[in-house]
Short mmCIF file of C-alpha atoms in Angstrom, two decimals:
data_model
loop_
_atom_site.label_atom_id
_atom_site.label_comp_id
_atom_site.label_asym_id
_atom_site.label_seq_id
_atom_site.Cartn_x
_atom_site.Cartn_y
_atom_site.Cartn_z
CA MET A 1 -7.55 -42.95 -13.24
CA LYS A 2 -6.14 -39.82 -14.91
CA SER A 3 -3.71 -37.58 -13.12
CA VAL A 4 -4.41 -33.87 -13.13
CA SER A 5 -1.55 -31.68 -14.25
CA THR A 6 -0.85 -28.85 -11.81
CA ASN A 7 0.52 -26.53 -14.48
CA LEU A 8 -3.01 -26.01 -15.84
CA LEU A 9 -4.13 -24.28 -12.66
CA PRO A 10 -4.27 -20.50 -12.92
CA VAL A 11 -1.62 -18.51 -11.09
CA TYR A 12 -3.14 -15.50 -9.37
CA PRO A 13 -1.10 -12.47 -8.33
CA SER A 14 -0.60 -11.87 -4.62
CA VAL A 15 -2.42 -9.09 -2.80
CA SER A 16 0.65 -6.86 -2.90
CA GLU A 17 1.08 -7.48 -6.65
CA ARG A 18 -2.58 -6.61 -7.29
CA ASN A 19 -2.80 -3.52 -5.10
CA PHE A 20 0.64 -1.91 -5.32
CA ASP A 21 2.62 -0.52 -8.25
CA THR A 22 6.35 -1.19 -8.02
CA TYR A 23 8.86 1.62 -8.50
CA ILE A 24 12.57 2.18 -8.25
CA VAL A 25 14.42 5.48 -7.94
CA GLU A 26 17.61 5.47 -9.98
CA GLU A 27 19.42 7.74 -7.49
CA ASN A 28 18.66 5.35 -4.59
CA PRO A 29 19.78 1.88 -5.76
CA GLY A 30 18.87 -1.22 -3.81
CA VAL A 31 15.56 0.18 -2.55
CA ARG A 32 12.13 -0.71 -3.93
CA TYR A 33 8.98 1.42 -3.55
CA TYR A 34 5.46 -0.01 -3.55
CA ARG A 35 2.76 2.62 -4.14
CA HIS A 36 -0.85 1.99 -3.18
CA PRO A 37 -3.60 3.80 -5.13
CA SER A 38 -4.33 5.80 -1.95
CA GLY A 39 -0.84 7.32 -2.26
CA VAL A 40 0.85 5.44 0.58
CA ILE A 41 4.35 4.20 -0.28
CA VAL A 42 5.93 1.14 1.34
CA ILE A 43 9.73 1.07 1.25
CA SER A 44 11.68 -2.19 1.23
CA LEU A 45 14.96 -3.61 -0.03
CA ASP A 46 15.36 -4.56 -3.66
CA GLU A 47 16.57 -8.01 -4.72
CA SER A 48 19.81 -6.42 -5.96
CA HIS A 49 20.82 -4.96 -2.57
CA GLU A 50 24.05 -6.30 -1.09
CA VAL A 51 22.33 -7.08 2.25
CA LYS A 52 20.53 -9.97 0.54
CA THR A 53 23.79 -11.97 0.52
CA LYS A 54 24.65 -11.32 4.19
CA GLU A 55 23.31 -12.25 7.62
CA VAL A 56 21.61 -9.26 9.30
CA ASP A 57 22.52 -8.70 12.96
CA GLU A 58 20.37 -5.67 13.84
CA ILE A 59 18.62 -2.64 12.42
CA LYS A 60 19.08 0.73 14.13
CA TRP A 61 16.53 3.52 13.81
CA GLU A 62 18.57 6.20 15.66
CA VAL A 63 20.74 7.23 12.73
CA SER A 64 21.92 10.77 13.44
CA GLN A 65 25.55 11.67 12.80
CA ARG A 66 25.53 13.52 16.13
CA LYS A 67 24.74 11.07 18.92
CA GLY A 68 21.82 12.04 21.14
CA ARG A 69 20.63 14.84 18.87
CA GLY A 70 18.83 12.93 16.14
CA VAL A 71 15.29 11.65 15.86
CA ASP A 72 14.71 7.99 16.65
CA ARG A 73 12.48 6.88 13.78
CA SER A 74 10.91 4.13 15.92
CA LYS A 75 9.52 6.67 18.42
CA LEU A 76 7.17 8.49 16.04
CA GLU A 77 3.73 9.22 17.49
CA LEU A 78 1.14 10.22 14.91
CA ARG A 79 -2.14 11.93 15.72
CA GLY A 80 -5.26 12.48 13.69
CA LYS A 81 -6.30 12.19 10.11
CA ASN A 82 -3.51 14.44 8.83
CA LYS A 83 -0.81 12.32 10.53
CA ASN A 84 0.47 15.13 12.76
CA GLY A 85 3.78 14.17 14.29
CA SER A 86 5.13 12.47 11.19
CA LEU A 87 8.75 13.14 10.28
CA ASN A 88 9.40 15.29 7.21
CA VAL A 89 12.04 13.45 5.15
CA PHE A 90 14.04 14.31 2.05
CA PRO A 91 15.63 12.00 -0.54
CA ASN A 92 18.95 11.86 1.33
CA THR A 93 17.41 11.32 4.81
CA ARG A 94 18.56 8.11 6.47
CA LEU A 95 15.74 5.81 7.51
CA CYS A 96 17.82 3.13 9.21
CA LEU A 97 21.22 1.49 9.50
CA ILE A 98 21.46 -2.23 8.82
CA HIS A 99 24.29 -3.94 10.71
CA CYS A 100 25.44 -7.36 9.46
CA THR A 101 27.20 -10.12 11.39
CA ASP A 102 30.38 -9.68 9.32
CA GLY A 103 30.72 -6.08 10.58
CA SER A 104 29.44 -4.35 7.45
CA GLU A 105 26.92 -1.54 7.76
CA PHE A 106 24.40 -0.26 5.21
CA SER A 107 22.56 3.05 5.32
CA ILE A 108 19.05 2.99 3.86
CA ARG A 109 17.88 6.39 2.63
CA ALA A 110 14.36 7.58 1.86
CA GLY A 111 15.03 8.40 -1.80
CA ILE A 112 11.86 10.48 -2.04
CA ARG A 113 10.49 13.56 -0.35
CA GLY A 114 7.55 13.09 1.99
CA PHE A 115 6.37 12.25 5.48
CA LEU A 116 7.55 9.19 7.40
CA VAL A 117 4.45 7.58 8.87
CA GLU A 118 5.79 4.32 10.29
CA VAL A 119 8.88 2.17 10.54
CA ASN A 120 8.70 -1.60 10.94
CA GLU A 121 10.57 -1.57 14.23
CA GLN A 122 8.73 -4.32 16.12
CA GLN A 123 8.95 -7.10 13.52
CA LEU A 124 12.49 -6.24 12.42
CA LYS A 125 13.64 -6.16 16.05
CA GLU A 126 12.40 -9.72 16.58
CA ASN A 127 13.80 -11.02 13.28
CA PRO A 128 16.08 -8.57 11.44
CA ASN A 129 16.55 -11.04 8.56
CA LEU A 130 12.93 -10.38 7.50
CA VAL A 131 14.29 -7.36 5.65
CA LYS A 132 15.90 -9.73 3.13
CA ILE A 133 13.60 -12.79 3.42
CA ALA A 134 10.18 -11.15 3.07
CA PRO A 135 10.61 -7.59 1.76
CA ARG A 136 7.11 -7.39 0.22
CA SER A 137 5.30 -8.36 3.41
CA HIS A 138 6.64 -8.50 6.97
CA GLY A 139 10.13 -7.24 6.10
CA TYR A 140 9.26 -3.76 4.85
CA ILE A 141 11.39 -0.91 6.20
CA ALA A 142 9.04 2.06 6.32
CA ILE A 143 5.73 3.54 5.23
CA MET A 144 5.66 7.06 3.80
CA LEU A 145 3.24 9.57 2.38
CA PRO A 146 4.80 11.56 -0.46
CA ARG A 147 4.57 15.30 -0.06
CA GLY A 148 1.32 16.63 -1.52
CA VAL A 149 -0.22 13.15 -1.79
CA ARG A 150 -3.74 14.56 -2.23
CA ALA A 151 -2.67 16.55 -5.28
CA GLN A 152 -0.66 13.77 -6.91
CA THR A 153 -2.21 11.37 -9.37
CA ASP A 154 -0.66 8.82 -11.68
CA ALA A 155 -0.69 11.47 -14.41
CA THR A 156 1.79 13.61 -12.44
CA PHE A 157 4.38 10.85 -12.27
CA THR A 158 6.88 10.25 -15.05
CA PHE A 159 7.03 6.56 -15.96
CA LYS A 160 9.22 4.53 -18.19
CA LYS A 161 8.54 0.89 -18.95
CA SER A 162 10.98 -1.57 -17.50
CA THR A 163 11.55 -4.87 -19.21
CA LEU A 164 13.58 -6.08 -16.24
CA ILE A 165 10.90 -5.95 -13.57
CA GLY A 166 7.83 -5.88 -15.77
CA LYS A 167 6.43 -2.91 -13.85
CA ARG A 168 6.94 0.82 -13.91
CA GLU A 169 10.12 2.61 -12.91
CA LEU A 170 9.70 6.03 -11.39
CA LYS A 171 12.01 8.92 -12.06
CA LEU A 172 13.16 10.73 -8.93
CA SER A 173 12.25 14.21 -10.15
CA SER A 174 8.51 13.57 -10.10
CA LEU A 175 8.42 12.60 -6.41
CA MET A 176 10.72 15.45 -5.43
CA GLY A 177 8.37 17.95 -7.04
CA ILE A 178 10.97 19.07 -9.59
CA GLY A 179 9.36 17.79 -12.77
#
């Protein structure tokens, strides 16, 4: 009886690899952006982020410098087709603070201009280590719509080929509306 070699079986890309383009913003290192053809962007940690080597204790969504005066990102309530109630964010807007068991703290910023639609508060509250274990699926940080998503097409973005990740890297200026 002949044995069948498993390396002859085709390797199919995952759903996220098929449906999302991967981007990085050079001015926001350690964060990876996954863009769906509909324009929705999922934000997660990159493999190079320092959190990947540490044990995550908790993730805080109330990130204002002034206590009690900021917006808790986990309390967003959206209404309607146009996502009324979403938070308008800028590239330097903090999305969350990641607290590690060794006492270190990491601030995750949006990196792009747009509207914050959702944060992954429920799953990351139950298991905060998902942010480093499964960043492409259950461990995403936030979902955003870039500003002017209806007007943006792939032609409006500035790409450069990346030999490191095998996908496209996005320059910050195109998502900020500068370029």
